[in-house]
CSV table of C-alpha atoms in Angstrom, one decimal:
chain,number,residue,atom,x,y,z
A,1,MET,CA,-0.4,0.1,0.0
A,2,ASP,CA,1.2,3.5,-0.8
A,3,PRO,CA,3.1,5.1,2.0
A,4,ASP,CA,1.2,8.1,1.9
A,5,VAL,CA,-1.9,6.5,2.5
A,6,ILE,CA,-0.6,4.6,5.5
A,7,GLN,CA,0.9,8.0,6.8
A,8,ARG,CA,-2.6,9.7,6.5
A,9,LEU,CA,-4.3,6.7,8.2
A,10,ARG,CA,-1.9,6.8,11.1
A,11,GLU,CA,-2.4,10.4,11.3
A,12,CYS,CA,-6.3,9.8,11.4
A,13,VAL,CA,-6.4,7.3,14.0
A,14,GLY,CA,-2.9,7.2,15.9
A,15,GLU,CA,0.2,5.1,15.2
A,16,GLY,CA,-0.9,2.1,16.9
A,17,ASN,CA,-4.1,1.7,15.4
A,18,VAL,CA,-2.8,1.0,11.8
A,19,LEU,CA,-1.1,-2.7,11.3
A,20,THR,CA,1.1,-3.0,8.2
A,21,ARG,CA,3.6,-5.6,9.2
A,22,ARG,CA,3.1,-8.9,7.4
A,23,GLU,CA,3.0,-10.8,10.5
A,24,ASP,CA,0.7,-8.7,12.2
A,25,LEU,CA,-1.6,-8.9,9.1
A,26,ILE,CA,-2.1,-12.6,9.0
A,27,PRO,CA,-5.0,-13.1,11.2
A,28,TYR,CA,-7.0,-10.6,9.2
A,29,GLY,CA,-6.7,-12.3,6.0
A,30,PHE,CA,-9.6,-14.9,6.8
A,31,ASP,CA,-12.5,-15.2,9.0
A,32,GLY,CA,-14.0,-18.1,10.5
A,33,THR,CA,-14.3,-20.4,7.6
A,34,ALA,CA,-10.6,-20.2,7.0
A,35,ALA,CA,-11.2,-21.5,3.5
A,36,ILE,CA,-11.3,-18.1,1.7
A,37,LYS,CA,-7.9,-16.3,2.4
A,38,GLU,CA,-6.7,-12.9,1.1
A,39,PRO,CA,-3.6,-11.1,2.7
A,40,ALA,CA,-4.7,-7.7,4.0
A,41,ALA,CA,-2.3,-4.7,2.8
A,42,CYS,CA,-3.4,-2.9,6.1
A,43,VAL,CA,-5.7,-3.0,9.1
A,44,VAL,CA,-7.1,0.3,10.7
A,45,PHE,CA,-8.8,0.1,14.2
A,46,PRO,CA,-11.1,3.3,14.6
A,47,GLU,CA,-12.3,4.1,17.8
A,48,THR,CA,-14.8,6.9,17.0
A,49,THR,CA,-17.2,7.9,14.1
A,50,GLU,CA,-14.8,10.5,13.3
A,51,HIS,CA,-12.3,8.2,12.7
A,52,VAL,CA,-14.2,6.1,10.3
A,53,SER,CA,-15.4,9.2,8.3
A,54,GLY,CA,-11.6,9.9,7.8
A,55,ILE,CA,-10.9,6.5,6.8
A,56,LEU,CA,-13.8,6.3,4.5
A,57,ARG,CA,-12.9,9.8,3.1
A,58,LEU,CA,-9.3,8.9,2.3
A,59,SER,CA,-10.4,5.7,0.8
A,60,GLN,CA,-13.0,7.5,-1.5
A,61,GLU,CA,-10.4,10.1,-2.6
A,62,ARG,CA,-7.8,7.4,-3.6
A,63,GLY,CA,-10.2,4.8,-4.6
A,64,ILE,CA,-9.1,2.1,-2.1
A,65,PRO,CA,-11.6,-0.5,-1.5
A,66,VAL,CA,-12.7,-1.1,2.3
A,67,VAL,CA,-13.6,-4.3,4.1
A,68,THR,CA,-15.4,-3.9,7.5
A,69,ARG,CA,-14.5,-6.6,10.2
A,70,GLY,CA,-15.7,-7.4,13.7
A,71,SER,CA,-14.3,-10.3,15.4
A,72,GLY,CA,-13.7,-12.3,12.1
A,73,THR,CA,-16.0,-15.1,13.4
A,74,GLY,CA,-18.3,-14.9,10.3
A,75,LEU,CA,-18.8,-18.1,8.0
A,76,SER,CA,-19.4,-16.4,4.4
A,77,GLY,CA,-15.8,-14.6,3.9
A,78,GLY,CA,-17.7,-11.3,4.3
A,79,SER,CA,-14.6,-9.8,6.4
A,80,VAL,CA,-12.1,-11.3,4.2
A,81,PRO,CA,-10.0,-8.3,2.6
A,82,VAL,CA,-10.1,-7.7,-0.8
A,83,PRO,CA,-6.2,-7.0,-2.7
A,84,GLU,CA,-4.8,-3.9,-1.7
A,85,GLY,CA,-7.6,-2.6,0.3
A,86,ILE,CA,-8.0,-1.4,3.9
A,87,VAL,CA,-9.5,-3.6,6.6
A,88,LEU,CA,-11.6,-1.6,8.9
A,89,CYS,CA,-11.7,-3.4,12.2
A,90,LEU,CA,-14.1,-2.0,14.4
A,91,VAL,CA,-13.4,-4.0,17.5
A,92,LYS,CA,-12.4,-1.0,19.6
A,93,MET,CA,-15.9,0.7,19.1
A,94,ASP,CA,-17.3,-1.2,21.8
A,95,ARG,CA,-19.6,0.7,23.7
A,96,VAL,CA,-23.2,0.3,24.3
A,97,LEU,CA,-24.8,3.7,24.3
A,98,GLU,CA,-28.3,3.5,25.5
A,99,VAL,CA,-30.7,1.1,26.6
A,100,ASP,CA,-34.4,1.7,26.1
A,101,ALA,CA,-36.2,-0.7,28.2
A,102,ALA,CA,-39.7,0.7,27.1
A,103,ASN,CA,-39.2,0.0,23.7
A,104,LEU,CA,-36.9,-2.9,23.8
A,105,THR,CA,-34.1,-1.4,21.9
A,106,MET,CA,-30.3,-0.7,22.3
A,107,LEU,CA,-27.9,1.7,20.7
A,108,CYS,CA,-24.4,0.2,20.3
A,109,GLU,CA,-21.3,0.8,18.2
A,110,PRO,CA,-20.6,-1.7,15.9
A,111,GLY,CA,-17.8,-3.6,17.8
A,112,VAL,CA,-20.0,-4.5,20.7
A,113,ILE,CA,-20.0,-8.2,21.3
A,114,THR,CA,-23.0,-10.4,22.0
A,115,LYS,CA,-22.3,-11.0,25.8
A,116,ALA,CA,-21.9,-7.1,26.3
A,117,ILE,CA,-25.2,-6.8,24.9
A,118,ASP,CA,-26.6,-9.2,27.1
A,119,ASP,CA,-24.9,-7.8,30.1
A,120,ALA,CA,-26.2,-4.5,29.5
A,121,ALA,CA,-29.8,-5.7,29.1
A,122,ALA,CA,-29.7,-8.0,32.3
A,123,PRO,CA,-30.1,-5.0,34.9
A,124,LEU,CA,-33.2,-4.1,33.5
A,125,GLY,CA,-34.8,-7.6,33.5
A,126,LEU,CA,-34.1,-8.2,29.7
A,127,PHE,CA,-31.8,-10.6,27.7
A,128,TYR,CA,-30.6,-10.9,24.4
A,129,PRO,CA,-31.6,-14.4,22.8
A,130,PRO,CA,-28.8,-16.3,21.0
A,131,ASP,CA,-28.4,-15.1,17.7
A,132,PRO,CA,-26.4,-18.0,15.5
A,133,GLY,CA,-25.7,-15.3,12.8
A,134,SER,CA,-24.1,-12.7,14.8
C-alpha cells in the first residue's frame, strides 16, 4: 500500500491503530471459515465515528476498497480483505450507548460483542437471545 496512504491513516487514528507488518496482518486475512484467504494490505482500528469518516474519506479520494470487520467469526467470507484494500476493524468501537427498556431497543457501537449486549440488558430484567448469525 502507498506509504502516503499509511501515513494519512496513522494521522487519522494514531500510530498504534494501523497495522502494516506482514506478521501482524495474518489473522485478518480470513474469517471463521478459513477456506477463503486474502492477505490484508493494512488493518485500521478506528475508535470514533470521526475516525471512520476520515478513513472512508481517504479511501474514496484514492479509490481504495474497504472491508469492515468485527471479530472475524463470520462464516461467509464477508470480512476477508480484497487485494490492496483497507480492513476497517471495528473491535475498538465497543460501547453500549443506550438501553431503552420501554421500547426494547439498544444503541451500540459496531464492535460490541453479544455478551456485552446481554450484560447491558440484564439489569433491566431483559436478555439478548442467542443469535447464530452474529
